[in-house]
Amino acid sequence: MRIMVAAVVFDQRGRFLILKRKLHWHGWEFVKGHVEKETARQAVLREIKEETGIRNDMLITKLPPEIFYRHENIHGHTSSVQKAFLVEYLGGKIKLSFEHSTYKWADKKTAERLLTHRSHKIFLRYAYKIVKERKKILIETLSKKHVRHVSFNGKVISLTYDGKRLHYKAVRRKVRDVGIWSKDKPVIYYDRNLGDPAVLPILIHEAVEKYVAQSYDLDVDTEAHKIAQAVEKEFIADRKWIAVQKVVTRAWVKTNKRKVGKTKFY
């Protein structure tokens, strides 16, 4: 029996790497291949390097299903078993082999629509559950972390969070949502109409939101905002600033009447 392996490679955003086949047939698939004189784990990492050039990755787990199927005689084998592994992409340039023409980072819905093999669609469903749970744990972990060594001199907000020392220029101006941050520069803008007691918590919120959104590639309006909101509230609670909490809450509610899906901003 031939032992085949497939790699369900995902990135920090929870997208899956699918390859467009051009050798022998045309369609979309995961990295795949057969086990040579090696273990299945060794084979899947080898296939990733050969088919994508990725070397910076981490094997997370073997996925539960093993799929058996029969076929025409291939090198003396008329049956095969396919095993799949979940692998995290940690960065690096992708360079495809001669077997594939292009690649795509796809969300679960897109990947399931494009994948040719039924077995790969089954692997995708199992992988998605694990990736989704990992992100949930990440958000919960980041939400419980506290900010430390906070300082604000009226121009720059500095703080320690997630083991990193963060420094952002703080600019007071008219903004739509209490505070916003620049995607390209280390700058946070906060609303000029904010009362002084609310400024520091808002700046902390925006600093944490900017950091987690960009460092962990999280959705700004839901995932990153949720983390920043929890950290901001914890900062206020640690100092027992009950009056400040009320001021900050009123500021958020007043300027953020909109919703994101079913998630209120505050």
XYZ file of N, CA and C in Angstrom:
798
model
N 0.836 -1.208 0.000
C 0.000 0.000 0.000
C 0.870 1.257 0.000
N 0.545 2.175 -0.875
C 1.268 3.447 -0.895
C 0.798 4.325 0.256
N 1.730 5.023 0.861
C 1.379 5.999 1.898
C 1.572 7.391 1.316
N 0.489 8.133 1.230
C 0.500 9.484 0.689
C 0.339 10.496 1.823
N 0.881 11.681 1.626
C 0.731 12.733 2.639
C 0.233 14.016 1.975
N -0.481 14.806 2.745
C -0.942 16.122 2.288
C -0.650 17.120 3.405
N -0.307 18.342 3.015
C -0.018 19.402 3.987
C -1.074 20.499 3.870
N -1.825 20.697 4.933
C -2.761 21.816 4.985
C -2.004 22.963 5.652
N -1.470 23.841 4.815
C -0.640 24.942 5.309
C -1.520 26.172 5.523
N -1.416 26.788 6.700
C -2.197 27.986 6.998
C -1.276 29.106 7.463
N -1.740 30.344 7.300
C -0.941 31.484 7.739
C -1.563 32.131 8.965
N -0.976 33.250 9.395
C -1.407 33.908 10.627
C -2.824 34.443 10.527
N -3.284 34.689 9.321
C -4.641 35.204 9.134
C -5.678 34.088 9.053
N -5.232 32.845 9.162
C -6.161 31.726 9.094
C -6.531 31.334 7.681
N -5.725 31.767 6.706
C -5.965 31.387 5.303
C -5.168 30.122 4.979
N -5.621 29.424 3.947
C -5.017 28.145 3.586
C -4.322 28.257 2.226
N -3.164 27.606 2.125
C -2.384 27.632 0.894
C -2.847 26.521 -0.037
N -3.338 26.908 -1.212
C -3.732 25.929 -2.218
C -2.937 26.190 -3.497
N -2.616 25.115 -4.198
C -1.777 25.190 -5.387
C -2.563 24.760 -6.625
N -2.288 25.425 -7.746
C -2.973 25.072 -8.992
C -2.092 24.117 -9.792
N -2.577 22.911 -9.950
C -1.824 21.844 -10.615
C -1.768 22.051 -12.133
N -0.601 21.784 -12.715
C -0.489 21.837 -14.174
C 0.130 20.559 -14.759
N 0.710 19.727 -13.895
C 1.344 18.502 -14.364
C 0.337 17.354 -14.329
N 0.093 16.688 -15.465
C -0.809 15.527 -15.607
C -2.292 15.902 -15.563
N -2.671 16.864 -14.717
C -4.074 17.282 -14.648
C -4.118 18.731 -14.160
N -5.291 19.347 -14.275
C -5.431 20.752 -13.893
C -6.492 20.880 -12.805
N -6.161 21.610 -11.762
C -7.089 21.803 -10.650
C -6.322 22.313 -9.438
N -7.042 22.488 -8.336
C -6.441 23.019 -7.121
C -6.273 21.914 -6.085
N -5.194 21.989 -5.335
C -4.905 20.965 -4.335
C -4.018 21.547 -3.237
N -3.879 20.787 -2.155
C -2.884 21.101 -1.139
C -1.540 20.520 -1.583
N -0.492 20.910 -0.903
C 0.791 20.241 -1.102
C 0.576 18.758 -0.818
N 1.077 17.896 -1.677
C 0.903 16.464 -1.432
C 2.032 15.679 -2.092
N 2.162 14.423 -1.692
C 3.186 13.563 -2.263
C 3.158 12.212 -1.573
N 4.169 11.396 -1.828
C 4.179 10.069 -1.207
C 5.396 9.915 -0.305
N 5.246 9.025 0.644
C 6.314 8.755 1.603
C 7.373 7.885 0.938
N 8.616 8.317 1.068
C 9.720 7.532 0.523
C 10.353 6.756 1.686
N 11.653 6.742 1.827
C 12.288 6.054 2.953
C 12.398 7.024 4.125
N 11.215 7.308 4.723
C 11.117 8.324 5.767
C 9.786 8.158 6.486
N 9.584 8.926 7.536
C 8.300 8.908 8.224
C 7.331 9.835 7.484
N 6.054 9.714 7.817
C 5.052 10.573 7.178
C 5.308 12.046 7.518
N 5.716 12.316 8.742
C 6.013 13.693 9.151
C 7.188 14.267 8.361
N 8.214 13.469 8.195
C 9.362 13.917 7.412
C 8.967 14.143 5.956
N 8.111 13.260 5.450
C 7.681 13.362 4.054
C 6.898 14.645 3.797
N 6.009 15.002 4.714
C 5.176 16.177 4.472
C 6.014 17.451 4.501
N 7.001 17.538 5.364
C 7.866 18.713 5.415
C 8.759 18.784 4.171
N 9.198 17.615 3.699
C 9.994 17.570 2.472
C 9.173 18.046 1.283
N 7.930 17.558 1.192
C 7.067 17.936 0.073
C 6.787 19.451 0.076
N 6.629 20.028 1.250
C 6.400 21.474 1.334
C 7.588 22.227 0.745
N 8.791 21.819 1.110
C 10.000 22.471 0.582
C 10.100 22.286 -0.933
N 9.831 21.073 -1.398
C 9.974 20.787 -2.824
C 8.939 21.512 -3.676
N 7.696 21.592 -3.195
C 6.621 22.134 -4.015
C 6.410 23.636 -3.841
N 6.868 24.199 -2.712
C 6.626 25.628 -2.470
C 7.887 26.412 -2.128
N 8.956 25.725 -1.776
C 10.171 26.415 -1.360
C 10.120 26.923 0.063
N 9.006 26.686 0.763
C 8.866 27.158 2.146
C 9.773 26.349 3.075
N 10.566 27.058 3.845
C 11.440 26.409 4.820
C 11.128 26.849 6.245
N 10.447 27.982 6.349
C 10.114 28.501 7.671
C 8.679 28.112 8.008
N 8.524 26.938 8.556
C 7.192 26.441 8.891
C 7.247 25.628 10.177
N 6.075 25.276 10.683
C 6.003 24.487 11.917
C 4.860 23.482 11.811
N 5.187 22.223 11.949
C 4.164 21.178 11.898
C 3.380 21.214 13.213
N 2.074 21.430 13.111
C 1.228 21.575 14.300
C 0.707 20.231 14.786
N 0.076 19.477 13.897
C -0.511 18.198 14.311
C -0.893 17.372 13.079
N -1.076 16.100 13.308
C -1.634 15.235 12.276
C -3.148 15.347 12.360
N -3.794 15.506 11.222
C -5.247 15.609 11.206
C -5.867 14.219 11.368
N -7.018 14.138 12.018
C -7.612 12.837 12.385
C -7.889 11.859 11.244
N -8.495 12.278 10.135
C -8.880 11.247 9.156
C -7.704 10.675 8.375
N -7.792 9.414 8.068
C -6.894 8.773 7.109
C -7.793 8.187 6.032
N -7.524 8.532 4.801
C -8.428 8.168 3.711
C -7.802 7.060 2.854
N -8.517 5.955 2.746
C -8.056 4.799 1.967
C -8.795 4.769 0.627
N -8.098 4.395 -0.427
C -8.749 4.273 -1.730
C -7.970 3.298 -2.617
N -8.679 2.712 -3.563
C -8.080 1.761 -4.496
C -7.905 2.437 -5.858
N -6.961 1.968 -6.649
C -6.667 2.582 -7.922
C -5.948 1.588 -8.822
N -5.627 2.010 -10.018
C -4.868 1.162 -10.945
C -3.470 0.913 -10.386
N -2.843 -0.103 -10.909
C -1.505 -0.464 -10.428
C -0.514 0.694 -10.645
N 0.058 1.156 -9.526
C 1.075 2.206 -9.566
C 2.302 1.678 -8.836
N 3.324 1.338 -9.614
C 4.571 0.818 -9.029
C 4.302 -0.369 -8.097
N 3.389 -1.240 -8.525
C 3.107 -2.434 -7.742
C 2.058 -2.268 -6.671
N 1.460 -1.085 -6.548
C 0.441 -0.827 -5.519
C -0.910 -0.569 -6.172
N -1.944 -1.168 -5.598
C -3.303 -0.946 -6.101
C -4.185 -0.253 -5.062
N -3.600 0.134 -3.944
C -4.347 0.863 -2.916
C -3.407 1.861 -2.237
N -4.002 2.895 -1.681
C -3.229 3.936 -1.012
C -3.965 4.428 0.217
N -3.203 5.005 1.137
C -3.784 5.690 2.289
C -3.200 7.093 2.296
N -4.071 8.065 2.504
C -3.605 9.453 2.523
C -3.737 10.013 3.934
N -2.608 10.544 4.427
C -2.570 11.162 5.746
C -2.308 12.648 5.568
N -2.905 13.458 6.426
C -2.736 14.912 6.289
C -2.220 15.516 7.587
N -1.457 16.594 7.427
C -0.885 17.289 8.573
C -1.182 18.780 8.463
N -1.433 19.389 9.606
C -1.653 20.829 9.675
C -0.308 21.500 9.932
N 0.050 22.440 9.068
C 1.369 23.079 9.140
C 1.199 24.599 9.110
N 1.864 25.269 10.027
C 1.782 26.737 10.074
C 2.908 27.367 9.267
N 2.534 28.286 8.401
C 3.493 29.041 7.591
C 4.014 30.206 8.424
N 5.326 30.290 8.581
C 5.924 31.316 9.430
C 6.615 32.415 8.636
N 6.529 32.355 7.338
C 7.119 33.402 6.518
C 8.079 32.851 5.480
N 8.519 33.732 4.603
C 9.453 33.335 3.552
C 8.807 33.353 2.180
N 9.644 33.431 1.169
C 9.173 33.496 -0.207
C 8.698 32.136 -0.701
N 7.608 32.147 -1.443
C 7.079 30.914 -2.033
C 7.581 30.788 -3.464
N 8.206 29.669 -3.759
C 8.720 29.396 -5.099
C 8.209 28.028 -5.528
N 7.291 28.036 -6.468
C 6.633 26.798 -6.880
C 7.538 25.912 -7.733
N 7.279 24.606 -7.652
C 8.000 23.649 -8.491
C 7.322 23.584 -9.866
N 7.838 22.730 -10.717
C 7.293 22.587 -12.069
C 5.899 21.968 -12.081
N 5.450 21.442 -10.941
C 4.152 20.762 -10.889
C 2.979 21.729 -10.862
N 3.223 22.969 -10.436
C 2.118 23.919 -10.240
C 2.382 25.222 -10.970
N 1.297 25.877 -11.382
C 1.412 27.129 -12.136
C 1.256 28.366 -11.267
N 0.476 28.274 -10.201
C 0.270 29.409 -9.314
C -0.237 28.907 -7.972
N -0.369 29.830 -7.040
C -0.877 29.464 -5.712
C -1.813 30.556 -5.217
N -2.542 30.251 -4.176
C -3.490 31.215 -3.616
C -3.618 30.986 -2.109
N -3.658 32.089 -1.357
C -4.018 32.012 0.060
C -5.530 32.223 0.128
N -6.253 31.218 0.525
C -7.712 31.274 0.456
C -8.354 31.049 1.815
N -9.485 31.721 2.025
C -10.243 31.438 3.238
C -10.908 30.073 3.085
N -11.529 29.622 4.136
C -12.080 28.264 4.127
C -13.138 28.079 3.037
N -14.000 29.061 2.893
C -15.080 28.955 1.902
C -14.524 28.874 0.485
N -13.554 29.728 0.185
C -12.958 29.743 -1.159
C -12.176 28.462 -1.432
N -11.396 28.043 -0.439
C -10.595 26.824 -0.604
C -11.489 25.615 -0.847
N -12.572 25.525 -0.099
C -13.476 24.379 -0.247
C -14.123 24.367 -1.631
N -14.389 25.554 -2.171
C -14.993 25.644 -3.506
C -13.996 25.262 -4.592
N -12.717 25.638 -4.420
C -11.733 25.433 -5.470
C -11.071 24.055 -5.447
N -10.891 23.478 -4.275
C -10.172 22.207 -4.188
C -10.838 21.132 -5.043
N -10.018 20.403 -5.773
C -10.525 19.376 -6.682
C -10.838 18.077 -5.962
N -9.930 17.632 -5.116
C -10.077 16.331 -4.463
C -11.036 16.389 -3.276
N -11.925 15.432 -3.215
C -12.848 15.337 -2.077
C -12.074 15.123 -0.783
N -10.995 14.327 -0.846
C -10.209 14.054 0.356
C -9.615 15.334 0.918
N -9.187 16.246 0.039
C -8.604 17.503 0.501
C -9.657 18.399 1.141
N -10.877 18.325 0.650
C -11.962 19.095 1.260
C -12.258 18.573 2.667
N -12.151 17.276 2.840
C -12.348 16.677 4.165
C -11.239 17.135 5.111
N -10.000 17.107 4.647
C -8.879 17.567 5.471
C -9.062 19.038 5.852
N -9.553 19.832 4.904
C -9.754 21.261 5.149
C -10.725 21.490 6.300
N -11.795 20.730 6.345
C -12.808 20.921 7.400
C -12.228 20.643 8.776
N -11.424 19.600 8.877
C -10.790 19.295 10.164
C -9.774 20.379 10.525
N -9.016 20.829 9.528
C -7.992 21.846 9.778
C -8.621 23.156 10.221
N -9.727 23.512 9.600
C -10.383 24.785 9.907
C -10.813 24.844 11.373
N -11.323 23.750 11.877
C -11.756 23.723 13.278
C -10.583 23.997 14.220
N -9.439 23.417 13.913
C -8.263 23.596 14.762
C -7.734 25.028 14.656
N -7.659 25.547 13.438
C -7.158 26.907 13.230
C -8.069 27.926 13.911
N -9.363 27.716 13.807
C -10.330 28.616 14.437
C -10.166 28.602 15.946
N -9.968 27.436 16.519
C -9.795 27.318 17.975
C -8.489 27.964 18.412
N -7.441 27.829 17.609
C -6.149 28.455 17.927
C -6.268 29.979 17.958
N -7.017 30.535 17.014
C -7.193 31.986 17.001
C -8.004 32.447 18.208
N -9.001 31.670 18.565
C -9.812 32.004 19.732
C -8.953 32.049 20.987
N -8.077 31.067 21.134
C -7.178 31.020 22.292
C -6.211 32.200 22.269
N -5.706 32.546 21.062
C -4.802 33.682 20.929
C -5.476 34.968 21.390
N -6.699 35.191 20.947
C -7.427 36.403 21.325
C -7.673 36.446 22.824
N -8.044 35.311 23.405
C -8.271 35.254 24.847
C -6.988 35.533 25.620
N -5.872 34.985 25.142
C -4.584 35.185 25.812
C -4.158 36.644 25.762
N -4.261 37.257 24.584
C -3.862 38.654 24.436
C -4.785 39.581 25.231
N -6.044 39.202 25.357
C -7.013 40.022 26.102
C -6.700 40.059 27.593
N -6.027 39.018 28.093
C -5.721 38.925 29.522
C -4.384 39.564 29.898
N -3.623 39.978 28.885
C -2.331 40.599 29.172
C -2.522 42.057 29.574
N -1.714 42.511 30.521
C -1.826 43.874 31.015
C -0.773 44.767 30.377
N -1.057 46.057 30.339
C -0.044 47.030 29.926
C 0.746 47.449 31.162
N 2.009 47.713 30.956
C 2.899 48.103 32.053
C 3.702 49.333 31.638
N 4.233 50.024 32.628
C 5.168 51.135 32.399
C 4.603 52.129 31.386
N 3.392 52.583 31.656
C 2.718 53.515 30.752
C 3.176 54.945 31.030
N 3.502 55.669 29.987
C 3.848 57.085 30.132
C 3.310 57.854 28.935
N 2.863 59.083 29.208
C 2.344 59.954 28.153
C 2.716 61.391 28.491
N 3.498 62.017 27.640
C 3.970 63.379 27.892
C 3.216 64.436 27.086
N 2.085 64.025 26.531
C 1.304 64.942 25.711
C 1.590 64.821 24.233
N 2.704 64.166 23.900
C 3.079 63.999 22.498
C 3.338 62.545 22.115
N 3.834 61.761 23.073
C 4.175 60.373 22.805
C 3.596 59.469 23.891
N 2.946 58.374 23.486
C 2.452 57.362 24.411
C 3.416 56.180 24.356
N 3.912 55.766 25.514
C 4.826 54.626 25.608
C 4.267 53.626 26.599
N 4.403 52.357 26.290
C 3.919 51.328 27.197
C 4.553 49.989 26.841
N 4.490 49.073 27.802
C 4.973 47.714 27.571
C 3.769 46.782 27.521
N 3.702 45.983 26.456
C 2.590 45.039 26.285
C 3.087 43.850 25.482
N 2.692 42.663 25.906
C 3.057 41.438 25.198
C 4.577 41.293 25.072
N 5.272 41.772 26.088
C 6.724 41.658 26.094
C 7.437 42.645 25.189
N 6.687 43.598 24.603
C 7.266 44.580 23.688
C 7.112 45.987 24.260
N 8.104 46.830 24.037
C 8.021 48.236 24.397
C 7.515 49.001 23.186
N 6.358 49.640 23.326
C 5.713 50.339 22.222
C 5.799 51.850 22.411
N 6.079 52.555 21.339
C 6.133 54.013 21.348
C 5.366 54.536 20.142
N 4.363 55.401 20.396
C 3.607 55.977 19.303
C 3.422 57.480 19.523
N 3.563 58.219 18.460
C 3.279 59.645 18.518
C 1.767 59.818 18.656
N 1.332 60.708 19.556
C -0.094 60.942 19.782
C -0.465 62.331 19.256
N -1.428 62.362 18.344
C -1.826 63.616 17.706
C -3.299 63.880 17.982
N -3.587 65.055 18.515
C -4.970 65.424 18.830
C -5.584 66.119 17.607
N -6.705 65.587 17.122
C -7.397 66.202 16.001
C -8.828 65.672 15.953
N -9.621 66.166 15.035
C -10.988 65.676 14.900
C -10.968 64.318 14.223
N -11.492 63.300 14.911
C -11.576 61.965 14.336
C -12.982 61.424 14.534
N -13.334 60.438 13.733
C -14.701 59.904 13.763
C -14.942 58.947 14.915
N -13.950 58.140 15.258
C -14.189 57.060 16.216
C -13.360 57.173 17.486
N -13.372 58.339 18.111
C -12.652 58.592 19.354
C -11.139 58.571 19.130
N -10.654 57.476 18.568
C -9.233 57.361 18.257
C -9.030 56.473 17.041
N -8.017 56.759 16.256
C -7.647 55.920 15.123
C -6.123 55.871 15.061
N -5.588 54.953 14.268
C -4.131 54.872 14.145
C -3.734 54.719 12.692
N -2.519 55.157 12.418
C -1.992 55.081 11.059
C -1.489 53.672 10.772
N -1.792 53.173 9.589
C -1.323 51.847 9.194
C 0.163 51.849 8.857
N 0.654 52.983 8.397
C 2.024 53.051 7.889
C 3.014 53.733 8.831
N 2.506 54.545 9.759
C 3.385 55.304 10.642
C 3.092 54.985 12.109
N 4.055 55.202 12.994
C 3.829 54.965 14.426
C 3.079 56.142 15.057
N 1.872 56.375 14.571
C 1.085 57.530 14.998
C -0.325 57.114 15.390
N -0.810 57.688 16.490
C -2.187 57.497 16.933
C -2.859 58.872 16.959
N -4.072 58.943 16.424
C -4.834 60.179 16.455
C -5.992 60.006 17.436
N -6.200 61.007 18.275
C -7.315 60.927 19.217
C -8.150 62.193 19.114
N -9.433 62.060 19.407
C -10.390 63.129 19.169
C -10.100 64.356 20.023
N -10.111 65.486 19.375
C -9.793 66.738 20.077
C -10.855 67.124 21.094
N -12.039 66.529 20.998
C -13.119 66.840 21.937
C -13.113 65.944 23.174
N -12.167 65.026 23.238
C -12.085 64.149 24.410
C -11.678 64.941 25.649
N -12.340 64.653 26.772
C -11.923 65.251 28.034
C -10.601 64.643 28.471
N -9.805 65.382 29.193
C -8.477 64.912 29.599
C -8.484 63.556 30.303
N -9.462 63.256 31.178
C -9.435 61.948 31.865
C -9.541 60.752 30.921
N -10.151 60.985 29.759
C -10.375 59.865 28.832
C -9.218 59.641 27.875
N -8.298 60.607 27.777
C -7.252 60.546 26.757
C -6.338 59.336 26.925
N -5.798 59.138 28.125
C -4.830 58.052 28.323
C -5.435 56.673 28.048
N -6.622 56.339 28.585
C -7.211 55.034 28.262
C -7.461 54.838 26.767
N -7.889 55.903 26.082
C -8.135 55.810 24.644
C -6.831 55.560 23.898
N -5.768 56.245 24.284
C -4.471 56.043 23.639
C -3.954 54.630 23.863
N -4.145 54.109 25.065
C -3.747 52.726 25.352
C -4.530 51.768 24.471
N -5.819 52.004 24.361
C -6.676 51.170 23.509
C -6.142 51.152 22.073
N -5.888 52.347 21.530
C -5.443 52.431 20.139
C -4.057 51.822 19.952
N -3.178 52.009 20.937
C -1.821 51.451 20.843
C -1.860 49.928 20.820
N -2.653 49.340 21.699
C -2.769 47.879 21.756
C -3.448 47.356 20.502
N -4.502 48.036 20.065
C -5.217 47.610 18.859
C -4.291 47.627 17.647
N -3.516 48.675 17.491
C -2.567 48.789 16.374
C -1.540 47.667 16.436
N -1.002 47.429 17.630
C 0.044 46.408 17.786
C -0.474 45.011 17.452
N -1.609 44.606 18.030
C -2.083 43.232 17.815
C -2.598 43.038 16.394
N -3.209 44.086 15.824
C -3.705 43.970 14.442
C -2.555 43.752 13.475
N -1.463 44.479 13.683
C -0.338 44.396 12.750
C 0.614 43.250 13.071
N 0.759 42.904 14.333
C 1.689 41.831 14.708
C 1.098 40.454 14.495
N -0.222 40.321 14.721
C -0.869 39.016 14.617
C -1.846 38.940 13.443
N -1.872 40.008 12.636
C -2.725 40.029 11.442
C -4.177 39.750 11.786
N -4.688 40.440 12.795
C -6.066 40.257 13.238
C -6.977 41.293 12.599
N -8.244 40.949 12.476
C -9.224 41.889 11.964
C -9.346 43.051 12.941
N -9.262 44.271 12.410
C -9.216 45.453 13.273
C -10.516 45.665 14.034
N -11.642 45.650 13.314
C -12.913 46.038 13.913
C -13.505 45.008 14.865
N -13.071 43.779 14.794
C -13.643 42.761 15.683
C -12.581 42.170 16.609
N -11.603 41.500 16.071
C -10.632 40.779 16.897
C -9.688 41.720 17.646
N -9.027 42.629 16.912
C -8.079 43.541 17.555
C -8.793 44.493 18.502
N -9.959 44.966 18.085
C -10.725 45.880 18.945
C -11.149 45.189 20.246
N -11.556 43.948 20.135
C -11.980 43.198 21.321
C -10.834 43.082 22.329
N -9.640 42.797 21.840
C -8.473 42.675 22.720
C -8.160 44.024 23.359
N -8.118 45.072 22.538
C -7.793 46.404 23.036
C -8.814 46.885 24.058
N -10.052 46.569 23.823
C -11.110 46.957 24.751
C -10.908 46.299 26.113
N -10.567 45.005 26.105
C -10.344 44.279 27.355
C -9.133 44.834 28.108
N -8.051 45.132 27.389
C -6.838 45.664 28.009
C -7.086 47.056 28.576
N -7.799 47.874 27.817
C -8.133 49.228 28.270
C -8.957 49.191 29.556
N -9.981 48.340 29.591
C -10.839 48.237 30.781
C -10.045 47.741 31.988
N -9.130 46.786 31.739
C -8.310 46.264 32.829
C -7.386 47.339 33.387
N -6.836 48.165 32.510
C -5.965 49.259 32.935
C -6.718 50.216 33.850
N -7.945 50.562 33.460
C -8.761 51.467 34.270
C -9.136 50.814 35.592
N -9.508 49.522 35.534
C -9.908 48.805 36.748
C -8.745 48.671 37.724
N -7.537 48.431 37.213
C -6.360 48.302 38.079
C -6.137 49.551 38.924
N -6.506 50.700 38.365
C -6.297 51.969 39.066
C -7.548 52.457 39.774
N -8.607 51.667 39.675
C -9.884 51.988 40.323
C -10.385 53.365 39.899
N -10.206 53.645 38.605
C -10.667 54.918 38.057
C -12.136 54.789 37.630
N -13.023 54.698 38.587
C -14.437 54.500 38.279
C -14.997 55.677 37.479
N -14.630 56.881 37.890
C -15.118 58.073 37.190
C -14.597 58.101 35.756
N -13.329 57.714 35.588
C -12.736 57.701 34.260
C -13.426 56.660 33.371
N -13.752 55.504 33.959
C -14.444 54.463 33.201
C -15.745 55.003 32.620
N -16.468 55.781 33.406
C -17.732 56.343 32.933
C -17.497 57.334 31.794
N -16.453 58.142 31.931
C -16.136 59.122 30.887
C -15.761 58.419 29.587
N -14.916 57.403 29.694
C -14.463 56.669 28.512
C -15.629 55.943 27.849
N -16.468 55.331 28.666
C -17.626 54.616 28.128
C -18.537 55.556 27.362
N -18.796 56.737 27.943
C -19.651 57.708 27.252
C -19.028 58.147 25.929
N -17.710 58.302 25.937
C -17.024 58.726 24.705
C -17.171 57.679 23.608
N -16.981 56.408 23.971
C -17.107 55.339 22.970
C -18.537 55.222 22.465
N -19.491 55.257 23.394
C -20.890 55.082 23.001
C -21.351 56.228 22.110
N -20.914 57.424 22.436
C -21.331 58.601 21.669
C -20.804 58.561 20.241
N -19.541 58.182 20.083
C -18.931 58.239 18.749
C -19.019 56.932 17.983
N -19.333 55.847 18.659
C -19.421 54.551 17.975
C -20.820 53.952 18.091
N -21.743 54.559 17.414
C -23.109 54.030 17.424
C -23.258 52.905 16.420
N -22.280 52.813 15.519
C -22.336 51.749 14.525
C -21.976 50.407 15.149
N -22.258 49.344 14.440
C -21.955 47.991 14.885
C -21.135 47.275 13.824
N -20.420 46.246 14.239
C -19.704 45.393 13.304
C -20.323 44.012 13.444
N -21.136 43.633 12.471
C -21.866 42.372 12.605
C -22.795 42.488 13.804
N -22.648 41.574 14.731
C -23.453 41.592 15.944
C -22.632 42.092 17.136
N -21.403 42.542 16.887
C -20.519 42.943 17.960
C -20.548 44.446 18.138
N -20.995 44.919 19.284
C -20.989 46.344 19.557
C -19.567 46.774 19.883
N -19.272 48.024 19.602
C -17.928 48.520 19.845
C -17.641 48.640 21.338
N -18.641 48.991 22.123
C -18.389 49.168 23.560
C -19.645 48.862 24.346
